[in-house]
Coordinates of C-alpha atoms in Angstrom, one line a residue:
M100 CA 15.7 -48.0 12.6
D101 CA 15.0 -49.6 9.4
R102 CA 12.7 -47.3 8.0
T103 CA 15.6 -44.4 8.3
L104 CA 17.8 -46.8 6.4
R105 CA 15.7 -47.9 3.6
Q106 CA 15.1 -43.1 3.6
S107 CA 18.7 -43.0 3.3
R108 CA 19.0 -45.1 0.5
Q109 CA 16.1 -43.6 -1.5
T110 CA 17.7 -39.9 -0.6
A111 CA 21.1 -41.3 -2.3
A112 CA 19.6 -42.8 -5.9
F113 CA 19.6 -41.4 -9.1
T114 CA 16.5 -40.6 -10.9
L115 CA 16.6 -41.6 -14.6
I116 CA 16.1 -37.6 -15.7
E117 CA 19.4 -37.0 -13.7
L118 CA 21.3 -40.0 -14.8
L119 CA 20.2 -38.7 -18.6
V120 CA 21.9 -35.2 -17.8
V121 CA 25.0 -36.8 -17.1
I122 CA 25.0 -38.7 -19.9
A123 CA 23.6 -35.5 -21.9
I124 CA 26.8 -33.2 -20.5
I125 CA 29.3 -36.3 -20.9
A126 CA 28.4 -36.5 -24.4
I127 CA 28.6 -32.2 -24.7
L128 CA 31.8 -32.9 -23.7
A129 CA 33.3 -35.6 -25.7
A130 CA 32.0 -33.7 -29.3
I131 CA 33.7 -30.5 -28.2
L132 CA 37.0 -32.4 -26.7
F133 CA 37.0 -35.2 -29.3
P134 CA 38.0 -32.9 -32.8
V135 CA 40.8 -31.4 -30.4
F136 CA 42.4 -34.5 -29.3
A137 CA 42.1 -35.0 -33.4
Q138 CA 44.1 -31.8 -34.1
A139 CA 46.1 -32.3 -31.0
R140 CA 47.4 -35.5 -32.3
A141 CA 47.5 -34.4 -36.1
K142 CA 49.6 -31.6 -35.1
A143 CA 52.2 -33.7 -33.7
R144 CA 52.4 -36.2 -36.0
S145 CA 53.0 -33.1 -38.5
A146 CA 55.7 -32.3 -36.0
T147 CA 57.3 -35.8 -36.1
C148 CA 57.2 -34.9 -40.3
V149 CA 59.0 -31.5 -40.3
S150 CA 61.9 -33.3 -38.0
N151 CA 62.1 -36.1 -40.7
T152 CA 62.2 -33.2 -43.5
K153 CA 64.9 -31.4 -41.1
Q154 CA 66.9 -34.8 -41.1
I155 CA 66.6 -35.6 -44.7
S156 CA 67.2 -31.8 -46.5
T157 CA 70.5 -32.2 -43.5
S158 CA 71.6 -35.1 -45.2
I159 CA 71.2 -33.9 -48.8
M160 CA 73.1 -31.1 -47.8
M161 CA 76.1 -32.9 -46.4
Y162 CA 76.2 -35.1 -49.8
T163 CA 76.3 -31.8 -51.3
Q164 CA 79.5 -31.1 -49.6
D165 CA 80.9 -34.4 -50.2
Y166 CA 80.2 -34.8 -53.8
D167 CA 81.9 -31.2 -55.5
E168 CA 79.1 -29.4 -54.3
T169 CA 76.5 -30.6 -56.4
L170 CA 72.9 -31.7 -54.7
V171 CA 71.8 -35.5 -54.7
P172 CA 70.3 -37.0 -58.1
W173 CA 66.4 -38.3 -57.9
Y174 CA 68.3 -41.7 -58.9
L175 CA 71.4 -43.0 -60.3
T176 CA 71.8 -45.5 -63.3
T177 CA 73.7 -48.8 -61.7
N178 CA 74.0 -51.1 -65.6
Q179 CA 72.7 -53.7 -63.8
P180 CA 69.7 -54.9 -65.7
N181 CA 66.3 -54.9 -64.2
D182 CA 64.5 -56.9 -62.4
Q183 CA 61.7 -56.0 -59.6
Y184 CA 63.3 -54.0 -57.5
A185 CA 64.6 -51.9 -60.1
A186 CA 68.1 -52.7 -60.2
W187 CA 68.8 -50.9 -63.3
A188 CA 69.2 -47.5 -60.8
T189 CA 69.9 -46.8 -57.3
G190 CA 66.8 -43.7 -55.4
W191 CA 68.0 -41.3 -53.8
V192 CA 66.9 -43.0 -50.2
E193 CA 69.8 -45.0 -50.7
L194 CA 72.3 -42.4 -51.7
I195 CA 71.7 -40.3 -49.2
G196 CA 71.7 -43.6 -46.4
P197 CA 74.9 -43.1 -45.1
Y198 CA 74.5 -39.5 -43.4
V199 CA 70.9 -40.2 -42.3
K200 CA 72.2 -43.7 -41.0
N201 CA 68.5 -45.9 -40.2
G202 CA 65.5 -45.9 -42.4
A203 CA 67.3 -47.7 -45.4
P204 CA 64.9 -49.6 -48.0
V205 CA 64.8 -53.2 -47.1
K206 CA 64.2 -55.2 -50.0
P207 CA 60.8 -57.3 -49.9
P208 CA 60.7 -61.0 -50.6
L209 CA 60.9 -62.3 -53.9
G210 CA 57.2 -62.1 -55.8
Y211 CA 55.7 -59.5 -53.2
S212 CA 52.4 -57.5 -54.3
G213 CA 52.6 -54.7 -51.8
P214 CA 52.4 -52.6 -49.9
I215 CA 56.0 -52.4 -48.5
Q216 CA 56.0 -49.4 -46.0
A217 CA 58.8 -46.8 -46.1
R218 CA 60.8 -47.5 -42.8
D219 CA 61.9 -44.9 -40.0
V220 CA 63.3 -41.2 -41.1
F221 CA 61.3 -41.9 -44.6
R222 CA 58.2 -42.4 -42.7
C223 CA 55.8 -40.3 -42.6
P224 CA 53.0 -40.7 -39.9
S225 CA 50.6 -38.7 -41.7
W226 CA 51.2 -40.4 -45.0
T227 CA 48.3 -42.2 -46.3
E228 CA 47.6 -43.1 -49.9
A229 CA 44.4 -41.6 -49.6
A230 CA 45.6 -38.0 -48.7
Y231 CA 48.4 -38.3 -51.3
V232 CA 45.5 -39.7 -54.2
K233 CA 43.4 -36.3 -53.1
G234 CA 46.2 -33.6 -53.5
A235 CA 47.6 -35.1 -56.7
S236 CA 44.6 -35.5 -58.5
A237 CA 43.2 -32.1 -58.0
A238 CA 42.9 -29.5 -59.7
Y239 CA 45.3 -27.8 -58.6
C240 CA 48.0 -30.5 -59.3
W241 CA 48.0 -33.4 -61.9
G242 CA 44.0 -32.7 -62.5
S243 CA 43.5 -36.8 -63.6
A244 CA 43.5 -40.1 -62.8
S245 CA 47.3 -40.7 -64.5
A246 CA 48.7 -39.3 -61.1
V247 CA 47.8 -42.3 -59.1
T248 CA 47.8 -45.0 -61.4
W249 CA 50.9 -45.5 -58.7
V250 CA 49.2 -46.0 -56.1
P251 CA 49.3 -48.4 -53.9
G252 CA 52.7 -48.6 -54.4
G253 CA 54.3 -51.8 -54.2
W254 CA 58.0 -50.8 -52.6
Y255 CA 57.7 -47.5 -50.7
H256 CA 61.0 -46.4 -50.2
A257 CA 60.2 -42.8 -48.4
N258 CA 56.6 -40.6 -48.2
Y259 CA 58.7 -37.5 -49.4
G260 CA 60.2 -36.5 -53.0
I261 CA 62.8 -34.5 -53.4
G262 CA 63.7 -32.1 -56.4
F263 CA 64.4 -33.0 -59.7
G264 CA 66.0 -30.3 -61.7
G265 CA 63.2 -30.1 -64.3
G266 CA 63.0 -26.3 -65.6
P267 CA 62.9 -23.8 -66.8
G268 CA 59.8 -24.2 -67.5
G269 CA 56.5 -21.6 -67.6
S270 CA 55.5 -18.1 -69.4
C271 CA 56.1 -16.2 -66.3
T272 CA 52.5 -15.8 -66.4
Y273 CA 49.8 -15.5 -62.9
N274 CA 48.3 -19.0 -65.3
S275 CA 51.7 -20.3 -65.7
P276 CA 54.4 -19.1 -63.5
H277 CA 57.8 -19.5 -64.1
E278 CA 59.9 -22.8 -62.3
S279 CA 62.8 -24.6 -62.2
W280 CA 63.5 -26.8 -59.5
A281 CA 65.8 -27.8 -57.4
G282 CA 68.1 -30.8 -57.6
S283 CA 70.2 -33.0 -59.8
A284 CA 68.6 -35.6 -62.9
Y285 CA 70.8 -38.8 -63.2
N286 CA 72.8 -37.6 -66.1
L287 CA 72.6 -33.1 -65.3
P288 CA 74.1 -31.9 -61.9
M289 CA 72.8 -29.5 -60.3
A290 CA 75.7 -27.3 -58.1
L291 CA 75.2 -25.7 -55.1
A292 CA 76.0 -22.1 -56.4
A293 CA 73.2 -22.4 -59.0
I294 CA 70.7 -21.5 -56.5
N295 CA 70.3 -18.0 -55.9
R296 CA 68.0 -18.3 -52.6
P297 CA 68.5 -21.1 -50.8
A298 CA 66.4 -20.2 -48.1
E299 CA 63.5 -20.2 -49.8
T300 CA 64.3 -23.1 -52.6
A301 CA 62.4 -26.4 -51.7
E302 CA 64.6 -29.6 -51.9
V303 CA 62.4 -32.0 -50.0
S304 CA 58.5 -32.7 -49.2
D305 CA 55.2 -34.8 -48.3
G306 CA 54.7 -36.9 -51.8
V307 CA 56.0 -40.5 -52.8
T308 CA 59.2 -42.6 -53.9
S309 CA 58.5 -45.9 -54.6
V310 CA 59.3 -48.9 -56.4
K311 CA 56.3 -50.5 -58.3
K312 CA 55.7 -53.7 -60.8
S313 CA 53.1 -53.0 -63.8
S314 CA 52.3 -56.3 -63.2
P315 CA 52.5 -59.8 -61.2
G316 CA 56.3 -61.3 -62.4
A317 CA 57.1 -58.0 -63.9
N318 CA 59.7 -55.8 -63.7
A319 CA 59.4 -52.9 -61.6
G320 CA 59.8 -48.9 -62.5
W321 CA 60.0 -45.8 -60.2
W322 CA 57.9 -43.5 -58.4
M323 CA 58.4 -40.4 -57.5
T324 CA 56.5 -36.8 -57.1
M325 CA 57.2 -33.8 -54.3
G326 CA 54.8 -30.5 -54.2
C327 CA 51.3 -30.0 -54.8
E328 CA 51.4 -34.0 -54.2
G329 CA 51.6 -33.4 -50.7
A330 CA 49.0 -30.7 -50.1
E331 CA 46.7 -32.7 -48.1
I332 CA 48.9 -34.3 -46.4
H333 CA 48.6 -32.3 -43.2
E334 CA 45.7 -31.0 -42.3
G335 CA 45.3 -28.8 -45.6
G336 CA 49.0 -28.2 -45.9
G337 CA 52.5 -30.0 -46.7
N338 CA 55.9 -29.9 -45.0
F339 CA 59.0 -28.8 -46.7
G340 CA 63.2 -29.0 -46.2
F341 CA 64.6 -26.2 -48.1
I342 CA 68.4 -26.1 -49.4
D343 CA 69.6 -24.6 -46.5
G344 CA 68.7 -26.9 -43.9
H345 CA 65.6 -25.9 -42.6
S346 CA 62.2 -27.5 -42.5
K347 CA 58.7 -25.8 -42.3
W348 CA 55.0 -26.5 -42.9
I349 CA 53.1 -24.6 -46.1
A350 CA 49.6 -24.1 -46.0
R351 CA 47.8 -25.6 -49.2
N352 CA 49.5 -25.8 -52.6
A353 CA 53.2 -24.9 -51.9
E354 CA 53.4 -24.3 -56.1
R355 CA 50.9 -21.5 -56.0
Y356 CA 52.7 -19.3 -53.8
L357 CA 54.2 -16.8 -56.6
D358 CA 56.2 -13.3 -56.7
V359 CA 57.4 -10.7 -59.8
D360 CA 61.1 -10.1 -60.7
S361 CA 61.9 -6.6 -62.1
T362 CA 61.1 -7.9 -65.6
G363 CA 58.4 -8.8 -64.2
C364 CA 58.2 -12.6 -64.5
V365 CA 55.7 -14.2 -62.3
Y366 CA 57.4 -17.3 -60.4
K367 CA 57.4 -19.8 -58.2
R368 CA 59.0 -19.1 -55.1
F369 CA 59.8 -21.8 -53.5
M370 CA 60.4 -23.7 -56.6
S371 CA 62.7 -21.0 -59.1
V372 CA 66.5 -22.0 -58.2
D373 CA 67.4 -19.1 -61.1
K374 CA 65.3 -16.1 -59.7

């Protein structure tokens, strides 16, 4: 009886080789599945960001309807003296706040050194300073360290930027395509009717809107970007919200999607309101 029990126990035990084989199989499966899980998480974060840009785009359209069919400016001056919160201007995040209903920037305490992160709909779960710097300093974007002098930001209002009414610019060539950005400058409102292709004209993108002090105790300034700076936020691309209210992911640098008009002018498809 005892001998039979001992034999059954010996038969049920794993050998060292069997244990190593099992560990090897688990390691192989982990190596295969972990990247898949990481990619799935990245896709989920990108989907959240697409939802954010759509909400922001819809809010901008509501603002446009209430303000005589003109797009929201990226800031408005307040006639207040400057301080560490850049009180001399009100940014676009606060201007569309009544339509978004969440994510309004909350002033950090006096003497803050940052960074203070964006909130709710204005916070992208995939946005990191490293990914922003990678896109902004790339050769296809700024191509220099000057693009990242404001990173890290002191007080992030949004991980997004909006159109600022720049242009027209460029010389209509492939090396220097024409561009005329959607959006209102603080003293130059842009009418909705001025945009020829609302469904293909970007107004919101992964980027940054922040307030930062140049040194401790100093007054603050504003920093905002949209476009090529967001090209590395979501798996080699960025999310964009368009004038007609829809949003989508665009691979690589969205500023290098080009078209040619009837006159032979090469222009940026998503950043040319007058083409």
